[in-house]
Coordinates of C-alpha atoms and ligand atoms in Angstrom, one line a residue:
M2 CA 0.0 0.0 0.0
M3 CA 1.4 3.4 -1.0
S4 CA 1.4 6.0 1.8
S5 CA 2.8 8.9 -0.2
T6 CA 1.9 10.6 -3.4
S7 CA 5.4 11.5 -4.5
P8 CA 8.9 10.0 -4.3
A9 CA 10.6 10.7 -1.0
P10 CA 14.4 10.8 -0.5
R11 CA 15.9 8.8 2.3
P12 CA 15.6 10.1 5.9
G13 CA 18.1 13.0 6.6
I14 CA 18.3 14.4 3.1
L15 CA 15.7 17.1 3.6
E16 CA 17.6 18.3 6.8
I17 CA 20.5 19.3 4.6
D18 CA 20.9 23.0 3.8
P19 CA 22.4 23.1 0.3
Y20 CA 26.1 24.2 0.2
V21 CA 26.4 27.8 -0.9
P22 CA 29.7 28.5 -2.6
G23 CA 31.6 31.7 -2.3
E24 CA 30.1 34.4 -4.5
S25 CA 31.9 35.3 -7.7
R26 CA 29.8 37.8 -9.6
L27 CA 28.9 41.4 -9.1
P28 CA 25.7 42.9 -10.4
A29 CA 27.3 45.7 -12.4
G30 CA 29.5 43.4 -14.5
L31 CA 32.6 44.8 -12.8
K32 CA 35.6 42.6 -12.7
P33 CA 35.7 41.7 -9.0
I34 CA 38.6 41.1 -6.6
K35 CA 37.4 37.6 -5.7
L36 CA 38.6 36.6 -2.2
S37 CA 35.7 34.3 -1.4
S38 CA 36.9 30.8 -2.3
N39 CA 40.5 30.5 -1.1
E40 CA 41.8 30.2 -4.7
T41 CA 45.5 31.0 -5.3
P42 CA 46.3 34.4 -6.7
L43 CA 49.2 32.8 -8.7
G44 CA 47.0 30.5 -10.8
P45 CA 48.1 27.0 -11.7
S46 CA 51.6 26.0 -12.8
P47 CA 52.2 26.9 -16.5
K48 CA 53.2 23.3 -16.9
A49 CA 49.8 22.2 -15.7
I50 CA 48.1 24.5 -18.2
A51 CA 50.3 23.2 -21.0
A52 CA 49.5 19.6 -20.0
F53 CA 45.8 20.4 -20.0
R54 CA 46.0 21.9 -23.5
E55 CA 48.0 18.9 -24.8
V56 CA 45.1 16.5 -24.2
A57 CA 42.5 18.7 -26.0
G58 CA 42.9 16.7 -29.2
E59 CA 41.9 13.4 -27.7
L60 CA 38.8 14.2 -25.6
E61 CA 36.8 11.4 -27.2
R62 CA 38.9 8.9 -25.2
Y63 CA 37.8 7.6 -21.8
P64 CA 40.3 8.3 -19.0
D65 CA 42.5 5.6 -17.4
G66 CA 40.0 4.6 -14.7
S67 CA 42.7 3.9 -12.2
A68 CA 44.5 7.2 -12.7
T69 CA 47.8 5.3 -12.9
S70 CA 50.0 8.1 -14.1
L71 CA 48.6 10.7 -11.7
R72 CA 48.9 8.3 -8.7
A73 CA 52.5 7.6 -9.7
A74 CA 53.2 11.4 -9.9
I75 CA 51.7 11.9 -6.4
A76 CA 53.5 8.9 -5.0
A77 CA 56.8 10.1 -6.4
R78 CA 56.4 13.6 -5.0
Y79 CA 55.7 12.4 -1.5
G80 CA 57.4 9.0 -1.4
L81 CA 54.1 7.1 -1.0
N82 CA 52.8 3.7 -2.1
P83 CA 50.6 4.4 -5.2
E84 CA 48.4 1.4 -4.3
R85 CA 47.1 3.4 -1.3
I86 CA 46.3 6.6 -3.2
V87 CA 42.8 7.1 -4.5
C88 CA 42.0 10.1 -6.8
G89 CA 38.7 11.9 -7.0
A90 CA 36.8 14.7 -8.6
G91 CA 37.9 17.1 -5.9
S92 CA 38.5 16.0 -2.4
D93 CA 34.8 16.7 -1.9
E94 CA 34.2 13.5 -3.9
L95 CA 36.6 11.5 -1.7
L96 CA 35.0 12.8 1.5
T97 CA 31.6 12.0 0.1
M98 CA 32.7 8.5 -0.8
L99 CA 34.2 7.9 2.7
A100 CA 30.9 9.0 4.3
H101 CA 28.9 6.8 1.9
A102 CA 31.1 3.8 2.6
Y103 CA 31.4 4.1 6.4
L104 CA 28.2 5.8 7.5
G105 CA 24.5 4.8 7.6
P106 CA 21.4 5.2 9.7
G107 CA 22.1 4.9 13.4
D108 CA 25.8 5.8 13.0
E109 CA 27.3 9.0 14.3
A110 CA 30.1 11.1 12.8
I111 CA 31.9 13.8 14.8
F112 CA 33.2 17.1 13.4
T113 CA 34.0 20.5 15.1
E114 CA 31.8 23.5 15.8
H115 CA 33.1 25.6 12.9
G116 CA 34.2 22.7 10.8
F117 CA 34.0 22.5 7.0
L118 CA 30.3 22.6 6.0
L119 CA 30.5 19.6 3.7
Y120 CA 30.9 17.2 6.6
R121 CA 27.3 17.9 7.8
I122 CA 26.0 17.4 4.3
I123 CA 27.7 14.1 3.7
V124 CA 26.8 12.7 7.1
L125 CA 23.1 13.6 6.7
S126 CA 23.1 12.3 3.1
N127 CA 23.8 8.9 4.4
G128 CA 21.1 9.0 7.1
A129 CA 23.7 9.2 9.8
T130 CA 23.7 11.6 12.8
P131 CA 26.1 14.6 12.9
V132 CA 27.7 15.2 16.3
V133 CA 29.3 18.6 16.8
A134 CA 32.3 19.1 19.1
P135 CA 32.7 22.6 20.5
E136 CA 35.9 24.5 19.6
T137 CA 38.0 26.6 22.0
N138 CA 39.0 30.0 20.6
Y139 CA 38.0 28.9 17.1
R140 CA 40.4 26.0 17.4
T141 CA 39.7 22.2 17.4
D142 CA 39.5 20.8 20.9
T143 CA 40.5 17.2 20.6
G144 CA 39.3 16.5 24.1
A145 CA 35.8 17.7 23.1
I146 CA 35.9 15.3 20.2
L147 CA 36.9 12.4 22.4
A148 CA 34.2 13.3 24.9
R149 CA 31.5 12.8 22.2
V150 CA 32.6 9.3 21.1
T151 CA 30.0 6.6 21.7
E152 CA 29.7 3.1 20.4
R153 CA 27.8 4.5 17.5
T154 CA 30.7 6.8 16.4
K155 CA 32.0 5.6 13.0
V156 CA 33.9 8.6 11.6
V157 CA 35.7 11.7 12.8
F158 CA 36.1 14.4 10.2
L159 CA 38.9 16.9 11.0
A160 CA 40.0 19.7 8.7
N161 CA 43.5 20.6 9.6
P162 CA 44.0 23.5 9.1
N163 CA 40.3 24.1 9.4
N164 CA 38.2 26.2 7.0
P165 CA 36.9 28.9 7.8
T166 CA 38.9 29.5 11.0
G167 CA 42.4 29.0 9.6
T168 CA 43.6 27.4 12.8
Y169 CA 45.4 24.0 13.1
V170 CA 46.2 21.3 15.6
S171 CA 49.7 20.0 16.1
F172 CA 50.8 16.6 15.1
D173 CA 51.1 15.6 18.7
E174 CA 47.5 16.5 19.3
V175 CA 46.3 14.6 16.2
R176 CA 48.4 11.6 17.1
S177 CA 47.0 11.6 20.7
L178 CA 43.5 11.9 19.3
R179 CA 44.1 8.9 17.1
A180 CA 45.5 6.9 19.9
Q181 CA 42.5 7.6 22.1
L182 CA 39.8 7.0 19.5
P183 CA 38.5 3.4 19.3
A184 CA 40.3 1.4 16.5
S185 CA 36.9 1.0 14.7
V186 CA 36.6 4.8 14.3
L187 CA 37.9 6.1 10.9
L188 CA 39.8 9.4 11.4
V189 CA 39.6 11.5 8.3
L190 CA 42.2 14.3 8.1
D191 CA 41.2 16.8 5.5
A192 CA 44.4 18.6 4.7
A193 CA 43.2 20.9 1.9
Y194 CA 45.5 23.7 3.0
A195 CA 48.5 21.6 4.2
E196 CA 51.0 23.0 1.7
Y197 CA 50.5 26.5 3.1
V198 CA 51.3 25.6 6.7
R199 CA 54.7 26.8 7.9
R200 CA 54.8 25.3 11.4
N201 CA 57.3 22.7 12.7
D202 CA 54.7 21.0 14.8
Y203 CA 52.3 20.4 11.9
E204 CA 52.0 17.2 9.9
A205 CA 49.3 16.7 7.2
G206 CA 48.6 13.1 8.0
I207 CA 50.9 10.9 5.9
E208 CA 52.7 9.5 8.9
L209 CA 49.5 8.5 10.7
V210 CA 48.1 6.9 7.6
A211 CA 51.3 5.0 7.2
T212 CA 51.3 3.8 10.8
T213 CA 47.6 3.1 11.5
Q214 CA 44.8 1.1 9.9
N215 CA 42.1 3.6 10.5
T216 CA 43.3 7.1 9.4
V217 CA 42.8 8.6 6.0
M218 CA 44.2 11.9 4.7
T219 CA 42.5 13.9 1.9
R220 CA 44.3 16.5 -0.3
T221 CA 43.2 18.7 -3.1
F222 CA 44.5 20.3 -6.3
S223 CA 42.0 23.1 -5.8
K224 CA 43.9 25.3 -3.4
I225 CA 47.7 25.8 -3.7
H226 CA 47.8 24.0 -7.1
G227 CA 45.2 26.4 -8.5
L228 CA 43.1 23.7 -10.3
A229 CA 39.8 24.2 -8.6
G230 CA 37.9 24.4 -11.9
L231 CA 39.2 20.9 -13.0
R232 CA 37.9 19.1 -9.8
L233 CA 40.8 17.0 -8.6
G234 CA 41.8 15.6 -5.2
W235 CA 43.4 12.5 -3.7
A236 CA 43.3 10.4 -0.6
Y237 CA 46.1 8.5 1.1
C238 CA 44.6 5.5 2.8
P239 CA 45.2 2.2 4.6
Q240 CA 45.1 -0.5 1.9
A241 CA 41.7 -1.7 3.1
V242 CA 40.2 1.7 2.9
A243 CA 41.7 2.3 -0.6
D244 CA 40.0 -1.1 -1.6
V245 CA 36.7 0.1 -0.3
L246 CA 36.9 3.5 -2.2
N247 CA 37.9 1.7 -5.4
R248 CA 34.8 -0.5 -5.1
I249 CA 32.3 2.4 -4.8
R250 CA 33.8 5.2 -6.9
G251 CA 32.7 5.9 -10.4
P252 CA 34.8 3.9 -12.8
F253 CA 36.0 7.1 -14.6
N254 CA 35.7 9.6 -11.8
V255 CA 38.7 11.7 -12.8
S256 CA 38.8 13.3 -16.2
V257 CA 41.7 13.2 -18.7
P258 CA 42.5 16.9 -18.5
A259 CA 42.4 16.8 -14.7
M260 CA 44.8 13.9 -14.6
A261 CA 47.2 15.5 -17.1
A262 CA 47.2 18.9 -15.4
G263 CA 47.4 17.3 -11.9
A264 CA 50.4 15.2 -12.7
A265 CA 52.2 18.3 -14.1
A266 CA 51.2 20.4 -11.1
I267 CA 52.3 18.1 -8.4
A268 CA 55.7 17.8 -10.1
D269 CA 56.2 21.5 -10.3
K270 CA 57.6 22.1 -6.8
A271 CA 58.9 25.5 -7.7
H272 CA 55.4 26.8 -8.5
E273 CA 54.1 25.4 -5.3
E274 CA 56.9 27.0 -3.4
A275 CA 56.2 30.4 -5.0
A276 CA 52.6 30.2 -4.0
A277 CA 53.5 29.3 -0.4
A278 CA 56.1 32.1 -0.3
H279 CA 53.6 34.6 -1.5
N280 CA 51.3 33.5 1.3
E281 CA 54.0 33.6 3.9
R282 CA 54.6 37.2 2.8
W283 CA 51.0 38.4 2.7
L284 CA 49.2 36.4 5.4
P285 CA 51.0 38.1 8.3
W286 CA 50.8 41.5 6.5
L287 CA 47.1 41.3 5.9
S288 CA 46.4 40.0 9.4
A289 CA 48.5 42.8 11.0
E290 CA 47.0 45.6 8.9
I291 CA 43.5 44.5 9.6
E292 CA 44.2 44.2 13.3
K293 CA 45.7 47.8 13.2
L294 CA 42.2 48.9 12.2
G295 CA 40.8 47.5 15.4
L296 CA 39.3 44.3 14.1
K297 CA 40.2 40.9 15.6
V298 CA 41.7 38.4 13.2
T299 CA 41.9 34.7 14.2
P300 CA 45.6 33.6 13.8
S301 CA 45.7 31.6 10.5
V302 CA 48.2 29.2 9.0
A303 CA 46.3 28.8 5.7
N304 CA 45.7 31.1 2.7
F305 CA 42.7 33.0 4.3
I306 CA 41.8 34.8 7.4
L307 CA 38.8 35.0 9.6
V308 CA 38.0 38.6 10.5
H309 CA 35.7 39.5 13.4
F310 CA 33.3 42.4 13.3
A311 CA 31.0 44.2 15.7
K312 CA 28.0 42.2 16.8
D313 CA 25.6 43.8 14.4
G314 CA 24.5 47.1 13.0
A315 CA 26.4 49.6 10.9
L316 CA 29.8 48.1 11.7
G317 CA 28.8 44.5 11.5
A318 CA 29.9 41.7 9.1
D319 CA 26.9 42.1 6.8
A320 CA 27.4 45.8 6.5
A321 CA 31.1 45.3 5.8
D322 CA 30.3 42.6 3.2
K323 CA 28.0 45.0 1.4
Y324 CA 30.6 47.8 1.6
L325 CA 33.3 45.6 0.2
K326 CA 31.0 44.5 -2.6
A327 CA 30.4 48.1 -3.6
R328 CA 34.2 48.3 -4.0
A329 CA 34.1 45.1 -6.2
I330 CA 35.7 43.1 -3.4
I331 CA 34.0 39.7 -2.8
V332 CA 34.7 37.9 0.5
R333 CA 32.9 35.1 2.2
K334 CA 30.1 35.4 4.7
V335 CA 30.3 32.6 7.2
G336 CA 27.0 32.7 9.0
A337 CA 26.3 29.2 7.9
Y338 CA 29.4 28.1 9.8
G339 CA 28.0 29.6 13.0
L340 CA 30.1 32.8 12.6
P341 CA 27.5 35.5 11.7
N342 CA 29.8 38.3 12.9
C343 CA 32.8 37.2 10.8
L344 CA 34.0 37.4 7.2
R345 CA 36.5 35.1 5.6
M346 CA 39.0 36.6 3.2
T347 CA 41.4 34.8 1.0
I348 CA 45.0 36.1 0.7
G349 CA 45.1 37.7 -2.8
R350 CA 47.6 39.5 -5.0
E351 CA 49.5 42.4 -3.4
A352 CA 47.1 44.9 -5.0
D353 CA 44.0 43.0 -3.8
N354 CA 45.3 42.8 -0.2
R355 CA 46.0 46.5 -0.2
A356 CA 42.6 47.2 -1.6
V357 CA 41.0 45.2 1.2
V358 CA 42.8 47.1 3.9
T359 CA 41.9 50.5 2.3
A360 CA 38.3 49.5 1.9
L361 CA 38.0 48.2 5.5
A362 CA 39.7 51.4 6.9
D363 CA 37.1 53.5 4.9
F364 CA 34.3 51.3 6.1
L365 CA 35.2 51.7 9.7
G366 CA 35.9 55.4 9.2
G367 CA 32.4 55.9 8.0
R368 CA 33.5 57.1 4.5
P369 CA 31.0 56.3 1.7
A370 CA 31.8 53.3 -0.4
Ligands
PLP13 C1 38.4 23.8 -0.3 C2 38.4 22.7 0.7 C3 38.4 21.3 0.2 C4 38.6 21.0 -1.2 O1 37.6 20.8 -2.0 P1 37.8 20.2 -3.4 O2 36.6 19.4 -3.6 O3 39.1 19.4 -3.5 O4 37.8 21.4 -4.3 C5 38.3 20.3 1.2 N1 38.3 20.6 2.5 C6 38.3 21.9 2.9 C7 38.3 22.1 4.4 C8 38.3 22.9 2.0 O5 38.3 24.2 2.5

């Protein structure tokens, strides 16, 4: 007997608020300064662009479904076993596949208070229950994660560094978290911004994946490698997890141009270094200049900063966002991350960064946009 008149998605799906990406367009058709999606101001490696162009004449061919040459390039760069690397259409796809493989109704997955929004979406999509661990000072509190573990906990998602806060937890803390989590809990270390981190006590996750059976690290070509438009990411996994992902992924989930460009990008260490050096120069500068204006900036190790505004009203985050937009500067509102009084801003080119500081000074000084 049918009880409903229309198809119904599985439980949990309608609780999902669709992901709203960083804005990219301005009404007037102005060319904006886009600092809303943590893209690199340096663009991709010229070698990646050349590799992309080179495959344009053979687009009728299916890709190599096992991404052999790309996995080999990643493995060579980091000294990894290519059998334990799985590639995806962005790390989003890999995170989604991990949730699909390891979570179902009745299961719980833990992530942090201001953690990456995708985690909530992929947990609910699989009918599982999201469990939120509070942060301390916009930073992951591994004790709060451990305090929320139950026998239903199957996965912990940890962005390190986290987006949108820009904060990180040390390798010692991550290792201690892993050691205290039950062996049956999969720890997913989302290291989308790893290449930007300049801290001696940070480790992206390779060592833990190598030495445990229950830790996965995801990486992306979207951020420092500047290939967000191609959709490419990779996961380094215990062999058993790699086997699981290879069973459920689409047989041709990574495109020919993405593979070609990705392999060239990961081999171009000099370009990556240049992007990291640019960030190392402008991250502290932008943070300090904005703090000089009297705004609080959460200390970041990534390629973006979280800026705190007055609670509301004329000097609040929404007003600042509107003001910046009027100056053709697009940043990211983060109300959906539980941070309604903040804006997230990507580190841009020198001129972009200077334009942001000038605009914020004018905003706070009450000058018209
Ligand atoms: C940008 C980002 C990703 C990467 O997404 P892709 O699908 O690889 O483009 C993953 N995790 C976090 C925390 C991010 O900010």
